[in-house]
Short mmCIF file of C-alpha atoms and ligand atoms in Angstrom, two decimals:
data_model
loop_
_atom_site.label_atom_id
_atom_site.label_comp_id
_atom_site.label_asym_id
_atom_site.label_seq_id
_atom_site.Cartn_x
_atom_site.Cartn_y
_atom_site.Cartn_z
CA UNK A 7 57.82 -10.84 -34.50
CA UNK A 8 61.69 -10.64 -33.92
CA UNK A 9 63.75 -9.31 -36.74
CA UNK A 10 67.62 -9.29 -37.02
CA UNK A 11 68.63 -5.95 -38.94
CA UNK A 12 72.49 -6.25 -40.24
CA UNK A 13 73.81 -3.33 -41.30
CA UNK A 14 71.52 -0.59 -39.33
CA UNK A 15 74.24 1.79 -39.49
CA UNK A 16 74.68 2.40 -43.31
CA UNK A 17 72.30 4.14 -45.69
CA UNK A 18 69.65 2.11 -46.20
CA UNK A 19 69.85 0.06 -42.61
CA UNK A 20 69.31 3.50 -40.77
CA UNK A 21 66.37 4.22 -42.63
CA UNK A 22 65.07 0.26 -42.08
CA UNK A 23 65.53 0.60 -38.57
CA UNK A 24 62.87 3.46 -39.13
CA UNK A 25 60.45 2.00 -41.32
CA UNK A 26 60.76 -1.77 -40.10
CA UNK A 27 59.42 0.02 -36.62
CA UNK A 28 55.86 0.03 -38.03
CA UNK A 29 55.42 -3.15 -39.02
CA UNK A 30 53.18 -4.68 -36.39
CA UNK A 31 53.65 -1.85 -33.34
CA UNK A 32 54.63 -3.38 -29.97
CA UNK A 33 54.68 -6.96 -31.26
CA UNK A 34 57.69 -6.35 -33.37
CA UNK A 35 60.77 -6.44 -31.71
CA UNK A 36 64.29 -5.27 -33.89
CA UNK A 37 67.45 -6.56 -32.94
CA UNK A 38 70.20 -4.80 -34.80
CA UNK A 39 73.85 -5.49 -33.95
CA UNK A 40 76.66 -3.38 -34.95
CA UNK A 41 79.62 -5.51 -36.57
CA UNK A 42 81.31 -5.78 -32.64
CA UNK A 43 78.65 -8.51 -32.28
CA UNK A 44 77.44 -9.49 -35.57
CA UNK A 45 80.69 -9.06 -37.64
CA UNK A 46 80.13 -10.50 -41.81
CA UNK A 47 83.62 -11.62 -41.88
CA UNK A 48 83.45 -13.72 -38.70
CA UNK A 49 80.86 -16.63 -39.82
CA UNK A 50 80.77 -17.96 -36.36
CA UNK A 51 80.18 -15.54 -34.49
CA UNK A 52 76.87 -15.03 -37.26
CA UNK A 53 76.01 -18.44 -36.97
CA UNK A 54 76.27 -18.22 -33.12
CA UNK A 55 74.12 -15.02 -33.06
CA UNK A 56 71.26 -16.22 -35.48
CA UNK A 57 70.80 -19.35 -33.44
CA UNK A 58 70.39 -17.58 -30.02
CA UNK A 59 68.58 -15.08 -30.98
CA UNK A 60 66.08 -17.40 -33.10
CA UNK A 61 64.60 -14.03 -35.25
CA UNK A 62 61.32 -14.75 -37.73
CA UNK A 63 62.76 -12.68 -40.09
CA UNK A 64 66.70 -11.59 -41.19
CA UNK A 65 67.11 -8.77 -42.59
CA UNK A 66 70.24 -8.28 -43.99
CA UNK A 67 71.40 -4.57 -45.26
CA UNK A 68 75.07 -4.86 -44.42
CA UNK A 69 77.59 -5.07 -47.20
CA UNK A 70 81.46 -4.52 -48.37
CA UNK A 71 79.84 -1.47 -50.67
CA UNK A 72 83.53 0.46 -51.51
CA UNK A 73 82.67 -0.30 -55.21
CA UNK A 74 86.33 0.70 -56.23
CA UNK A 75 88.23 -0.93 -53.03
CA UNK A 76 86.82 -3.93 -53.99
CA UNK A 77 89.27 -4.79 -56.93
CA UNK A 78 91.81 -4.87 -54.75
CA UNK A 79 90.30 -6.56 -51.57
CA UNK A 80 87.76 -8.79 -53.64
CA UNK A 81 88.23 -11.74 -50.97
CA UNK A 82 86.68 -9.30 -47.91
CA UNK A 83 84.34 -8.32 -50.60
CA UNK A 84 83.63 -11.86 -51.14
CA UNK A 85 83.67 -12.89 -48.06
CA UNK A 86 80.74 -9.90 -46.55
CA UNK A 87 78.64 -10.10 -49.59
CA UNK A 88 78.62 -13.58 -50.60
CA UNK A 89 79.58 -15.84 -47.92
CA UNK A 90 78.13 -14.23 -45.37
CA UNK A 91 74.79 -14.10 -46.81
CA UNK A 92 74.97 -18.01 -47.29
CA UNK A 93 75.48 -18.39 -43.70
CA UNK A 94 72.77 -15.90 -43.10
CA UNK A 95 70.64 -18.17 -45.57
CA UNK A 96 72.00 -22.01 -43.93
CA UNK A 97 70.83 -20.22 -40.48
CA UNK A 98 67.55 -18.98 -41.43
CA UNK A 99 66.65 -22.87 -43.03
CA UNK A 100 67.99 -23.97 -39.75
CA UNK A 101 65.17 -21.77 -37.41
CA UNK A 102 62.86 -21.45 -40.25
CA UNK A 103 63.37 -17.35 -41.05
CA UNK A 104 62.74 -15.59 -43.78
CA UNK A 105 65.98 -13.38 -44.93
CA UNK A 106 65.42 -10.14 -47.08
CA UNK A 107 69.21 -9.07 -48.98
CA UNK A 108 69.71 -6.13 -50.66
CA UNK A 109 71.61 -6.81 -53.97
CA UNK A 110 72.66 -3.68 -56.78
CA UNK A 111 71.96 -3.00 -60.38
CA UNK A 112 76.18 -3.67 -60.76
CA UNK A 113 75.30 -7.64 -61.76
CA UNK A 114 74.54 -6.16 -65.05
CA UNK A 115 77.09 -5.53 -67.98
CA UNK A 116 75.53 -2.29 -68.81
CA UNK A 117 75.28 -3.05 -72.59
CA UNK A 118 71.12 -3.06 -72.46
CA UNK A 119 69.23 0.47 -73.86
CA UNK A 120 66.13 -0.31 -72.28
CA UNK A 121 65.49 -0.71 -68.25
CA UNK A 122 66.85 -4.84 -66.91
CA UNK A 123 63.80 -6.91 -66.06
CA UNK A 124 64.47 -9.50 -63.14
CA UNK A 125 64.85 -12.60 -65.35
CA UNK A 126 67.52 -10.92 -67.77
CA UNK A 127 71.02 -12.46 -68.03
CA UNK A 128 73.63 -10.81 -65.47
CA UNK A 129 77.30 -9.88 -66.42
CA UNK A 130 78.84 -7.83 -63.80
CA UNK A 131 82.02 -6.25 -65.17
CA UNK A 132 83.65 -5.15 -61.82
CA UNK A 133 84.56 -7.40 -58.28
CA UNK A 134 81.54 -5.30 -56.45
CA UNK A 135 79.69 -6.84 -59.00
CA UNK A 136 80.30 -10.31 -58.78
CA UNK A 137 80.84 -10.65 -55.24
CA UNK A 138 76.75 -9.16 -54.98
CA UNK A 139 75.79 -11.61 -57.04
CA UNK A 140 77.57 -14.62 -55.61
CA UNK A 141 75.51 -13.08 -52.69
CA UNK A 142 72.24 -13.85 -54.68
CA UNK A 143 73.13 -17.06 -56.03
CA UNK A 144 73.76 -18.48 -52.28
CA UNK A 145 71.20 -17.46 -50.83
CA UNK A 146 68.51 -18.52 -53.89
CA UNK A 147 70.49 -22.42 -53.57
CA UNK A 148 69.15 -22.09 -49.87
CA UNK A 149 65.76 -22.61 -51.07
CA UNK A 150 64.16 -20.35 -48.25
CA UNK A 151 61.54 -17.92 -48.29
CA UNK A 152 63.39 -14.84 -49.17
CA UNK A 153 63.40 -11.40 -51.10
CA UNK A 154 66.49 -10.24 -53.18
CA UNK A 155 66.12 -6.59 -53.57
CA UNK A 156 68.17 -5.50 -56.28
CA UNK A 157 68.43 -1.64 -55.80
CA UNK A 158 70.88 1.25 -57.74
CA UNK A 159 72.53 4.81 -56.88
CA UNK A 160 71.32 4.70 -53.47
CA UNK A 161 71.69 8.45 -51.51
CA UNK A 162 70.46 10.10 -48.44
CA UNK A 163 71.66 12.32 -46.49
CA UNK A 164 74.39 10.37 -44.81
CA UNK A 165 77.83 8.06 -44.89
CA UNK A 166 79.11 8.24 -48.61
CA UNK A 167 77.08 8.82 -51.85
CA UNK A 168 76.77 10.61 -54.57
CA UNK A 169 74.32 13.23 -53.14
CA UNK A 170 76.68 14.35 -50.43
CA UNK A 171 79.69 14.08 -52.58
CA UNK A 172 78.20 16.51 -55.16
CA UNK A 173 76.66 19.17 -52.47
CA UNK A 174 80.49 19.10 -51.00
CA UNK A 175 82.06 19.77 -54.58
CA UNK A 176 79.37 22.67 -55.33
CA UNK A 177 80.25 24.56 -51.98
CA UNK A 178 83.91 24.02 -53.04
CA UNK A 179 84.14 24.63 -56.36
CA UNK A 180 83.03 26.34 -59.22
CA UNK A 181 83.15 23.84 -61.75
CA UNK A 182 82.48 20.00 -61.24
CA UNK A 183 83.20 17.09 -63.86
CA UNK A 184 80.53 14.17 -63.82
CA UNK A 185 80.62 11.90 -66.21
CA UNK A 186 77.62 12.42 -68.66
CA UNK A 187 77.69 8.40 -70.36
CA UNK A 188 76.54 6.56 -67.25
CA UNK A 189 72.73 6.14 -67.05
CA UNK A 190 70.79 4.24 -64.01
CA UNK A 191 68.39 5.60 -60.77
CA UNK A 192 68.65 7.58 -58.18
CA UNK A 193 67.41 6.22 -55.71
CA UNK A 194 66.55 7.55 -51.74
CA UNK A 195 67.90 5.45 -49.05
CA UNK A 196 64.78 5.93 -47.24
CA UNK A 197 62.40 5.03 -50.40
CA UNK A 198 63.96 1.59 -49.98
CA UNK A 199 63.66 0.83 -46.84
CA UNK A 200 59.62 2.30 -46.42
CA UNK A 201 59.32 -0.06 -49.67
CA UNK A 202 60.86 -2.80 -48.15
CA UNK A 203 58.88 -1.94 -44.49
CA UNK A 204 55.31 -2.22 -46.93
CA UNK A 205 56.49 -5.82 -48.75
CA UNK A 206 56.91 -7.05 -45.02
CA UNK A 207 53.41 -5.45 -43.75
CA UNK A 208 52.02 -7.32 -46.36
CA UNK A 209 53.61 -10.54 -45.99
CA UNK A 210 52.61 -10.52 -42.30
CA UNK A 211 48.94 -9.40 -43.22
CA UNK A 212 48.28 -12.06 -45.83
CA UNK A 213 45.95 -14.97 -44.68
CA UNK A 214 48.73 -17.56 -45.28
CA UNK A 215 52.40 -15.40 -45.00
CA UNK A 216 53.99 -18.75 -46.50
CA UNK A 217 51.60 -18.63 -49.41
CA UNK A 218 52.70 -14.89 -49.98
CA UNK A 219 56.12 -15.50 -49.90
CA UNK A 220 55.70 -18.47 -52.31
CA UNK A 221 54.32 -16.15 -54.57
CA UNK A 222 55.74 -12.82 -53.88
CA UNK A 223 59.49 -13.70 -52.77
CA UNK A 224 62.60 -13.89 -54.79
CA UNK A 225 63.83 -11.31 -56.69
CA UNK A 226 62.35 -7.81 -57.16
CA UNK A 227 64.10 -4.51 -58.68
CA UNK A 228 63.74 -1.95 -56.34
CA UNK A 229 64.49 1.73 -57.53
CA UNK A 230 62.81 5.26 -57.83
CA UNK A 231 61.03 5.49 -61.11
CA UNK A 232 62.97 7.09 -63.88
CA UNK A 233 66.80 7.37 -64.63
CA UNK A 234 69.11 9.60 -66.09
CA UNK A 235 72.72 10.13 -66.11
CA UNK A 236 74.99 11.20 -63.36
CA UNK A 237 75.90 14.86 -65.07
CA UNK A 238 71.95 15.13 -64.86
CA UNK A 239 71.91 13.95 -61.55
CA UNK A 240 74.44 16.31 -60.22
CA UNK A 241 72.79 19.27 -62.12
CA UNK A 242 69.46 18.79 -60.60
CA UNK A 243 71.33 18.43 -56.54
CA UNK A 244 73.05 21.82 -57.65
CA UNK A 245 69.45 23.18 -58.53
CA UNK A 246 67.60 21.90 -55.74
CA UNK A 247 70.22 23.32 -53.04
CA UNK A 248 70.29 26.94 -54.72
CA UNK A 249 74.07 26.73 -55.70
CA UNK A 250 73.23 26.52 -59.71
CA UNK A 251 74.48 30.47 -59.87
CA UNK A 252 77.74 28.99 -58.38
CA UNK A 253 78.85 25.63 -59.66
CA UNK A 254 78.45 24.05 -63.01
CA UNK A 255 78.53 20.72 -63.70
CA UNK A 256 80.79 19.84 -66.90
CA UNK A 257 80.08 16.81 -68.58
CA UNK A 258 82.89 14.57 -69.52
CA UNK A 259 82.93 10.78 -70.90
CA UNK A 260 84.00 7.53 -68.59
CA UNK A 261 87.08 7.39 -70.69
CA UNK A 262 88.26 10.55 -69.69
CA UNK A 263 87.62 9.44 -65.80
CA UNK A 264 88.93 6.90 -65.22
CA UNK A 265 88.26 5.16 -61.86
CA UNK A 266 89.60 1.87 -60.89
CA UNK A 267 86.59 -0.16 -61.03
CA UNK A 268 84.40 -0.61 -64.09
CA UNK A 269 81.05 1.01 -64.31
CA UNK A 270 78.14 -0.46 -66.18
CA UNK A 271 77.69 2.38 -68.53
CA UNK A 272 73.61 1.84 -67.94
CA UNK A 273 72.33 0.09 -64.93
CA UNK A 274 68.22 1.27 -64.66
CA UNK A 275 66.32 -1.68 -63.30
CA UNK A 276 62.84 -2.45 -64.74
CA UNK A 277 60.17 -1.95 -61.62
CA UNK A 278 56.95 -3.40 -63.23
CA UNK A 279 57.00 -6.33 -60.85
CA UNK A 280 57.87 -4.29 -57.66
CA UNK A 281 54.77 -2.03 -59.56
CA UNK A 282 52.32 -4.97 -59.04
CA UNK A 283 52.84 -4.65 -55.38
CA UNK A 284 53.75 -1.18 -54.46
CA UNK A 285 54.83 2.47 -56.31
CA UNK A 286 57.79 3.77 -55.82
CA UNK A 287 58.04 7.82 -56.16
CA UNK A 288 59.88 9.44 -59.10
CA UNK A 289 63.54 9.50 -58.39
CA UNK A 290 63.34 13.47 -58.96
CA UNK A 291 60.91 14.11 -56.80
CA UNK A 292 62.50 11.71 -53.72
CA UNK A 293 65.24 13.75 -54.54
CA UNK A 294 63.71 17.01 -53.61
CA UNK A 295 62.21 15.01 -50.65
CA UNK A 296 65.20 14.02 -49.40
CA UNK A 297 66.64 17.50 -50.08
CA UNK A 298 63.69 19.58 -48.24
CA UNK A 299 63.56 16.94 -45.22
CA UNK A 300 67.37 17.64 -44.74
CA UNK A 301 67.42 21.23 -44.72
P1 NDP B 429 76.49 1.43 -46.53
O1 NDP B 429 77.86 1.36 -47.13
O2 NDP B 429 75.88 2.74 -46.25
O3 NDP B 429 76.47 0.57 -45.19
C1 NDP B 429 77.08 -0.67 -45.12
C2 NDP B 429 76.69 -1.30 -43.81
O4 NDP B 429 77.35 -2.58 -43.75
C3 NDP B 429 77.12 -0.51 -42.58
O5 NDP B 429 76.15 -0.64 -41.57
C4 NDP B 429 78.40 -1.23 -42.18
O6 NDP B 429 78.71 -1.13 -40.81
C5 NDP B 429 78.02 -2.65 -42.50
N1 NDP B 429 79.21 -3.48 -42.58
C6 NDP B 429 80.27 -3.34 -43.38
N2 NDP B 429 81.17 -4.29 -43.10
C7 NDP B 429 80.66 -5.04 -42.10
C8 NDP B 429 81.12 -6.18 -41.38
N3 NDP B 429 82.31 -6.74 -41.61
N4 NDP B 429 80.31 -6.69 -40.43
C9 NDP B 429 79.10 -6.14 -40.15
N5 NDP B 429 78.63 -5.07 -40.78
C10 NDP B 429 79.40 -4.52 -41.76
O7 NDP B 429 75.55 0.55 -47.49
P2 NDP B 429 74.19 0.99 -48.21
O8 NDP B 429 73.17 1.27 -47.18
O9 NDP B 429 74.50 1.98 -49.26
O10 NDP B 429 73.83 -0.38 -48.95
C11 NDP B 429 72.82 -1.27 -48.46
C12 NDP B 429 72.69 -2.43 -49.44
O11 NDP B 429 72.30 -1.93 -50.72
C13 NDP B 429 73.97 -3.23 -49.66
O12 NDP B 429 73.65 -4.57 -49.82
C14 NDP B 429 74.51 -2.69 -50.97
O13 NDP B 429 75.31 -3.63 -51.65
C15 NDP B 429 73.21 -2.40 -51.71
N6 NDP B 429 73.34 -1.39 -52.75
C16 NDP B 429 73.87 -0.15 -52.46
C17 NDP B 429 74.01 0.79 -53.46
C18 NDP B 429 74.60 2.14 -53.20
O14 NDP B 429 74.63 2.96 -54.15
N7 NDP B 429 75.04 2.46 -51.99
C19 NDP B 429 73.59 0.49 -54.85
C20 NDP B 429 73.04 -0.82 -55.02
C21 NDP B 429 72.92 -1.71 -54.00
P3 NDP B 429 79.76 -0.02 -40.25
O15 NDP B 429 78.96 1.23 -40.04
O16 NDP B 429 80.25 -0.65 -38.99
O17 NDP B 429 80.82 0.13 -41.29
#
C-alpha cells in the first residue's frame, strides 16, 4: 500500500512516519514530501503530486498550527487548513484514496463542564479554530472514506509545545505563571500517531476495508485519557524532570494573560468512541513516557 504523509516534519507527522512503518512491513511504501514538493498553499502543485503519485491512502498531518499568528494571517491559515484539505479530499475521490486529517479540540467554544462528544455543536472562538474546522467540513462534503481525528494539547519532545516551553522556563527561572482556568488533554505526539498507525492496521485487516471504513470512518476524538489544567500540567513536567525544588509554577487567570488569540477555557474531548476501537494511555502517564524516553 502507498501512503502520502503531509506534514512528516511536525509533531505528530514525525512520530507517523514511525508508527505508519508497521502497518503491513515491506508492502507499505510512505511517501512523505516536505512543503518544497508538496507545499499546502500551492493547490497545484498538490493536485499535481496526488495524481502522479496515485497513493491508497493520504494522510494528511500538515497544518498552519501558530494558534495566535493566525488572527492576523487567517487567509494562510485558511488557505493550509481548509482549502488544502479539500483539494486533498477532490484528489483522493478522483484515485479512490482514503484521507486521514488531523483536526483540534479549538472547534469548541469551551463553555461545556463535561468532556465534547463527536456529535456536539462546534463554536470555535479564535481563527485557528475556524479555519480547522472549515478543514472538516470540506473534506466530510467530499463524501470519501475518511477519518477526522480531532486531537488537543499535543507535546513531544520536539518543534514548539507546551512541554518544551515549560522545561525551558523551569531551567530559567524560578517562578513560572500558567494560567490555572484552562482545562483540556495532554496529549503525546507519539500516542497519536501509534493510535492512528492501529485504526489503519485494522482497516487494512478487516475482511471488507470499505465495509470498515463505512462503519468506522468519520470523526473520532483522539486524546490521552484524563485532563486537567495547564498550571497542573506544568507542575507535573516540573516534577517529572526533578526541577520542582527550583521552579514553581504560579497560577494566574486568562484575564490576567492575555494572549492574542482566544482560548476555549475547556477543550477535553470525550474518547468513548475512539474507546470502542482502541485505549489510549492516561495523559499522565504518556507524560512520564515521553519524559523517560527523552532523557
Ligand atoms: P506542527 O506545527 O508540529 O507541524 C506542522 C507541519 O505542517 C510541519 O510538518 C510543517 O512543515 C507542515 N506545514 C506547515 N505549513 C506547510 C505548508 N505550507 N506546506 C506543507 N507543509 C506545511 O503540527 P502538529 O504535529 O502539532 O499538528 C498536527 C495536526 O494536529 C495538525 O492538523 C494540527 O492542527 C492538529 N492539532 C495540533 C495540536 C497541537 O497542540 N499542536 C492540537 C490539536 C490539533 P515545516 O516543517 O516545513 O514547517
Amino acid at each position: 500500500m502507498r501512503i502520502l504523509l503531509a506534514g512528516a516534519t511536525g509533531q505528530v507527522g514525525h512520530e507517523l512516519l514511525r508508527s505508519l512503518q508497521k502497518l503491513g512491513g515491506t508492502a507499505t511504501e510512505i511517501i512523505a514530501p516536505g512543503r518544497d514538493r508538496f507545499d499546502l498553499s500551492d493547490p497545484a502543485q498538490c493536485r499535481r503530486f496526488i495524481h502522479n503519485t496515485k497513493p491508497a491512502l493520504i494522510v494528511n498531518a500538515a497544518a498552519y498550527t501558530d494558534v495566535d499568528r493566525a488572527e492576523s494571517e487567517s487567509a494562510m491559515a485558511m488557505r493550509l487548513n481548509a482549502d488544502a484539505p479539500a483539494v486533498m479530499a477532490e484528489e483522493a475521490a478522483r484515485i479512490g484514496a482514503a484521507l486521514v486529517h488531523f483536526s483540534t479540540d479549538y472547534v469548541f467554544d469551551g463553555k461545556a463542564s463535561l468532556p465534547y462528544r463527536e456529535q456536539d455543536p462546534v463554536g470555535p472562538v479564535n481563527a485557528y479554530g475556524r479555519t480547522k474546522l472549515a478543514g472538516e467540513q470540506a473534506i466530510v462534503a467530499a463524501g470519501i472514506p475518511h477519518l477526522i481525528l480531532r486531537t488537543g494539547w499535543v507535546y513531544g519532545m520536539r518543534g514548539r509545545n507546551f512541554l518544551r516551553s515549560i522545561l525551558h522556563l523551569a531551567r530559567t527561572q524560578d517562578t513560572l505563571r500558567v494560567v490555572d482556568d484552562q482545562f483540556g488533554t495532554p496529549t503525546w505526539c507519539r500516542t497519536v500517531a501509534d493510535m492512528t498507525a492501529q485504526l489503519l492496521a485494522m482497516a487494512q485487516a478487516a475482511p471488507n476495508t470499505a465495509q470498515w471504513w463505512k462503519e468506522h470512518g468519520g470523526l473520532l476524538h483522539m486524546t490521552a485519557i484524563g485532563s486537567t489544567s495547564r498550571a497542573d500540567f506544568a507542575r507535573r513536567i516540573i516534577e517529572l524532570a526533578g526541577l520542582s525544588a527550583k521552579a514553581k509554577v504560579e497560577p494566574v487567570s486568562t484575564a490576567s494573560y492575555p494572549t492574542v488569540a482566544t482560548r476555549p477555557r475547556y477543550s477535553v474531548l470525550d474518547t468513548g468512541k475512539l474507546q470502542g476501537l482502541c485505549m489510549p494511555p492516561r495523559w499522565d502517564e504518556a507524560l512520564q513516557r515521553c519524559m523517560q524516553q527523552s532523557g
